[in-house]
Amino acid sequence: MGKFQKTWLLAIISMMTILLLAACGNDKNSTPSSSDATGKKAGVNASGAGGEDKKSHLNVALFWLGSSLDPAEEWNGWTLTRAAIGETLIQFDEQMKIVPKLADKWDRIDDTTWHFHIRAGVTFHNGNPVTADAVKKSIERSISLNERGQSTLPIASMTAKGQDLTIKTTQPDASLLGNIAEPLFIIVDTSADTSKFKSEPIATGPFMVTGYTPDQEIQVKKYDKYWGGAADLDTMTLKYIKDDNTRALALQSGEIDVASNVGRSQMPLFQDKTQYTIDEIPSLRTQFVWFNTTHSLLSDVKVRRAISYGIDREMYANTLVGGQAAKGPFTSALPFGYDKITGYDYEPAKATQLLDEAGYQDADGDGIREKEGKKLSLQLILNSAYESDSVVAAAMQSQLKEIGVGLELTSYEDLTDHQKSGNYDLALTSINTGITGDPQYILDFYFKTGAEWNVGGYSNPKLDELIERLHSEFDVEKRYALAAEAQQIILDDAAYMFLTYTPINIVSKSNVKGATMYPIDFYLLDRNIKVE
């Protein structure tokens, strides 16, 4: 290991140690013990130990909580699926296969017409039946309230009769099945008072909301008339603990029973199989960096390519965060052309050459290159709650300085406003790139010119044309070939910098059963969760 690698690796390990010690030694950062709706302290379960109430209860830590519980707004539906409150017509299983949910069968009539049969006997949490008309009105509500609704489901018309729903799209939509499984389209009862959905949505899942404190927790109880059979577990408290270290500490102390996305440095705390169960799998989540291509320094593709060659993804994956070094937006677990694209290896000599060609030199000997009197110094923003982002950002800062690029790190609790405002140079984050089981969704929303989440201002007309072709191409292999071609354009343009494909986990106490990790991380709990 070279001097540089030793220096930054020791610095990162020291930082991780400090974070852990701070988390363990600072009570203010710990989630206080809380009681469920019946007054039981955390950890009391079906055995009834310590009290007369025999009802079973779990405390679950969520690493993210939306702005409210209305699934039609923003990304709030992801919370409802994780908490087993809401359901879509269809969903993905552990092998990423589309399986029935509220729709028990479906078929494509022609390129723009789809038929869904709504499962008979399903009721909302208020007892009202789930009919095709109720589904139609719920989908219409999501489309009207969420800016990504119409582009996700370009619906021309919907016809409901009994339990039969017919959807006609404005254009051929080969990705409709995956898109309609997105939690934006959780089915809710629009005949209820929808103004209350921010705190008490009326959905169809095995658990229903009994209490909600914004930015803190959700209280739920089992829905006795759930179509799949009532859950064994009676109640849950779902606590919002976004900091990795605090979440691990809460699990270790017994304040919570189940936690997902436990940080890599805390995993050794939970290796005792008599006390904990760990389910860790490769996820579909990609850790990456947005380049703000409208920035004067980053508008030069040679600078973006140099930065891309100047970081060691293999080291990040093997030493810092686990998982796999990233090549493009989609992991090797997805059949979207990973093996057909060429990414960026760690080649600092090539990075240096590109910066020389772009006219950047270190004329004053301070270690940072400049051009026409302007320093090649950039700001990287990141989320302060995620350990993996912090350690990778520190490594990037050290490695880029070796090629003469200055990198200032700025952490925020929430990056959304900063990203959408364009007030940044680089932004480190991660997204689940396989949420619909198809490449079209991510390419549409993150890479297409003017797309909602193309916050870096990237634009390539050839890429836009390829994405449009995906909409009407129903042949699976041809779709994957188009996706590979699209990814290579993105990589050649160095529009984004893909770092690692991160693993994902759920850790629970050993008496908790049914805590299963899904590749798509907007699934977490279901009716099978219970305590023994």
PDB file of C-alpha atoms in Angstrom, residues 357-454:
ATOM      1  CA  GLU A 357      -4.968  19.008 -22.032  1.00  0.00           C
ATOM      2  CA  ALA A 358      -7.768  21.097 -20.525  1.00  0.00           C
ATOM      3  CA  GLY A 359      -5.207  23.784 -19.669  1.00  0.00           C
ATOM      4  CA  TYR A 360      -5.061  23.368 -15.885  1.00  0.00           C
ATOM      5  CA  GLN A 361      -1.624  23.695 -14.255  1.00  0.00           C
ATOM      6  CA  ASP A 362      -0.400  24.224 -10.700  1.00  0.00           C
ATOM      7  CA  ALA A 363       1.480  27.432 -11.435  1.00  0.00           C
ATOM      8  CA  ASP A 364       1.834  28.629  -7.831  1.00  0.00           C
ATOM      9  CA  GLY A 365       2.805  25.255  -6.354  1.00  0.00           C
ATOM     10  CA  ASP A 366      -0.014  25.066  -3.790  1.00  0.00           C
ATOM     11  CA  GLY A 367      -1.132  21.632  -5.024  1.00  0.00           C
ATOM     12  CA  ILE A 368      -4.311  22.873  -6.735  1.00  0.00           C
ATOM     13  CA  ARG A 369      -4.379  23.458 -10.471  1.00  0.00           C
ATOM     14  CA  GLU A 370      -5.655  26.672 -11.987  1.00  0.00           C
ATOM     15  CA  LYS A 371      -6.512  28.083 -15.377  1.00  0.00           C
ATOM     16  CA  GLU A 372      -6.620  31.777 -16.248  1.00  0.00           C
ATOM     17  CA  GLY A 373      -6.291  32.568 -12.564  1.00  0.00           C
ATOM     18  CA  LYS A 374      -9.225  30.380 -11.489  1.00  0.00           C
ATOM     19  CA  LYS A 375      -8.547  27.518  -9.083  1.00  0.00           C
ATOM     20  CA  LEU A 376      -9.859  24.023  -9.882  1.00  0.00           C
ATOM     21  CA  SER A 377     -11.595  23.897  -6.506  1.00  0.00           C
ATOM     22  CA  LEU A 378     -15.062  22.367  -6.186  1.00  0.00           C
ATOM     23  CA  GLN A 379     -17.671  21.801  -3.511  1.00  0.00           C
ATOM     24  CA  LEU A 380     -19.103  18.343  -2.892  1.00  0.00           C
ATOM     25  CA  ILE A 381     -22.358  18.194  -0.943  1.00  0.00           C
ATOM     26  CA  LEU A 382     -23.448  15.023   0.853  1.00  0.00           C
ATOM     27  CA  ASN A 383     -25.958  13.719   3.378  1.00  0.00           C
ATOM     28  CA  SER A 384     -24.630  13.970   6.933  1.00  0.00           C
ATOM     29  CA  ALA A 385     -26.608  10.934   8.156  1.00  0.00           C
ATOM     30  CA  TYR A 386     -25.001   8.291   5.965  1.00  0.00           C
ATOM     31  CA  GLU A 387     -21.706   6.845   7.125  1.00  0.00           C
ATOM     32  CA  SER A 388     -20.898   5.310   3.733  1.00  0.00           C
ATOM     33  CA  ASP A 389     -21.197   8.681   2.012  1.00  0.00           C
ATOM     34  CA  SER A 390     -18.975  10.398   4.577  1.00  0.00           C
ATOM     35  CA  VAL A 391     -16.100   7.924   4.330  1.00  0.00           C
ATOM     36  CA  VAL A 392     -16.215   7.820   0.524  1.00  0.00           C
ATOM     37  CA  ALA A 393     -16.306  11.622   0.323  1.00  0.00           C
ATOM     38  CA  ALA A 394     -13.208  11.835   2.523  1.00  0.00           C
ATOM     39  CA  ALA A 395     -11.406   9.327   0.281  1.00  0.00           C
ATOM     40  CA  MET A 396     -12.408  11.250  -2.837  1.00  0.00           C
ATOM     41  CA  GLN A 397     -11.118  14.477  -1.327  1.00  0.00           C
ATOM     42  CA  SER A 398      -7.709  12.908  -0.667  1.00  0.00           C
ATOM     43  CA  GLN A 399      -7.401  11.208  -4.043  1.00  0.00           C
ATOM     44  CA  LEU A 400      -8.482  14.194  -6.116  1.00  0.00           C
ATOM     45  CA  LYS A 401      -5.970  16.400  -4.338  1.00  0.00           C
ATOM     46  CA  GLU A 402      -3.274  14.053  -5.697  1.00  0.00           C
ATOM     47  CA  ILE A 403      -4.200  15.132  -9.246  1.00  0.00           C
ATOM     48  CA  GLY A 404      -4.540  18.808  -8.343  1.00  0.00           C
ATOM     49  CA  VAL A 405      -8.302  19.083  -7.815  1.00  0.00           C
ATOM     50  CA  GLY A 406      -9.502  20.750  -4.618  1.00  0.00           C
ATOM     51  CA  LEU A 407     -12.645  19.340  -3.045  1.00  0.00           C
ATOM     52  CA  GLU A 408     -14.514  21.008  -0.191  1.00  0.00           C
ATOM     53  CA  LEU A 409     -17.017  18.774   1.652  1.00  0.00           C
ATOM     54  CA  THR A 410     -20.304  20.211   2.910  1.00  0.00           C
ATOM     55  CA  SER A 411     -22.841  18.031   4.720  1.00  0.00           C
ATOM     56  CA  TYR A 412     -26.577  18.632   4.976  1.00  0.00           C
ATOM     57  CA  GLU A 413     -29.392  16.738   6.639  1.00  0.00           C
ATOM     58  CA  ASP A 414     -31.353  16.831   3.375  1.00  0.00           C
ATOM     59  CA  LEU A 415     -29.821  17.381  -0.050  1.00  0.00           C
ATOM     60  CA  THR A 416     -33.077  17.752  -1.996  1.00  0.00           C
ATOM     61  CA  ASP A 417     -33.410  21.547  -1.960  1.00  0.00           C
ATOM     62  CA  HIS A 418     -29.711  22.073  -2.682  1.00  0.00           C
ATOM     63  CA  GLN A 419     -29.742  19.664  -5.601  1.00  0.00           C
ATOM     64  CA  LYS A 420     -32.913  21.009  -7.181  1.00  0.00           C
ATOM     65  CA  SER A 421     -31.736  24.601  -6.805  1.00  0.00           C
ATOM     66  CA  GLY A 422     -28.576  23.772  -8.759  1.00  0.00           C
ATOM     67  CA  ASN A 423     -26.573  25.444  -5.985  1.00  0.00           C
ATOM     68  CA  TYR A 424     -23.783  22.861  -5.892  1.00  0.00           C
ATOM     69  CA  ASP A 425     -20.796  21.608  -7.893  1.00  0.00           C
ATOM     70  CA  LEU A 426     -20.908  17.896  -7.100  1.00  0.00           C
ATOM     71  CA  ALA A 427     -23.467  15.970  -5.046  1.00  0.00           C
ATOM     72  CA  LEU A 428     -22.894  12.533  -3.525  1.00  0.00           C
ATOM     73  CA  THR A 429     -25.961  10.359  -3.015  1.00  0.00           C
ATOM     74  CA  SER A 430     -27.474   7.015  -3.943  1.00  0.00           C
ATOM     75  CA  ILE A 431     -30.598   5.801  -5.720  1.00  0.00           C
ATOM     76  CA  ASN A 432     -32.236   2.447  -6.241  1.00  0.00           C
ATOM     77  CA  THR A 433     -31.847   2.105 -10.006  1.00  0.00           C
ATOM     78  CA  GLY A 434     -33.958  -1.052 -10.341  1.00  0.00           C
ATOM     79  CA  ILE A 435     -37.205   0.087  -8.756  1.00  0.00           C
ATOM     80  CA  THR A 436     -39.353  -0.908 -11.736  1.00  0.00           C
ATOM     81  CA  GLY A 437     -37.306  -3.882 -12.917  1.00  0.00           C
ATOM     82  CA  ASP A 438     -36.713  -1.994 -16.160  1.00  0.00           C
ATOM     83  CA  PRO A 439     -34.151   0.621 -17.301  1.00  0.00           C
ATOM     84  CA  GLN A 440     -36.658   3.110 -18.723  1.00  0.00           C
ATOM     85  CA  TYR A 441     -37.826   4.654 -15.446  1.00  0.00           C
ATOM     86  CA  ILE A 442     -34.371   5.701 -14.231  1.00  0.00           C
ATOM     87  CA  LEU A 443     -33.223   6.903 -17.651  1.00  0.00           C
ATOM     88  CA  ASP A 444     -36.409   8.960 -17.985  1.00  0.00           C
ATOM     89  CA  PHE A 445     -36.163  10.654 -14.597  1.00  0.00           C
ATOM     90  CA  TYR A 446     -32.429  11.160 -14.133  1.00  0.00           C
ATOM     91  CA  PHE A 447     -30.804  11.456 -17.553  1.00  0.00           C
ATOM     92  CA  LYS A 448     -33.295  12.755 -20.111  1.00  0.00           C
ATOM     93  CA  THR A 449     -32.995  16.455 -21.002  1.00  0.00           C
ATOM     94  CA  GLY A 450     -35.160  18.532 -18.668  1.00  0.00           C
ATOM     95  CA  ALA A 451     -36.232  15.515 -16.563  1.00  0.00           C
ATOM     96  CA  GLU A 452     -37.479  16.100 -13.026  1.00  0.00           C
ATOM     97  CA  TRP A 453     -34.339  14.715 -11.385  1.00  0.00           C
ATOM     98  CA  ASN A 454     -31.788  15.644 -14.024  1.00  0.00           C
TER      99      ASN A 454
END
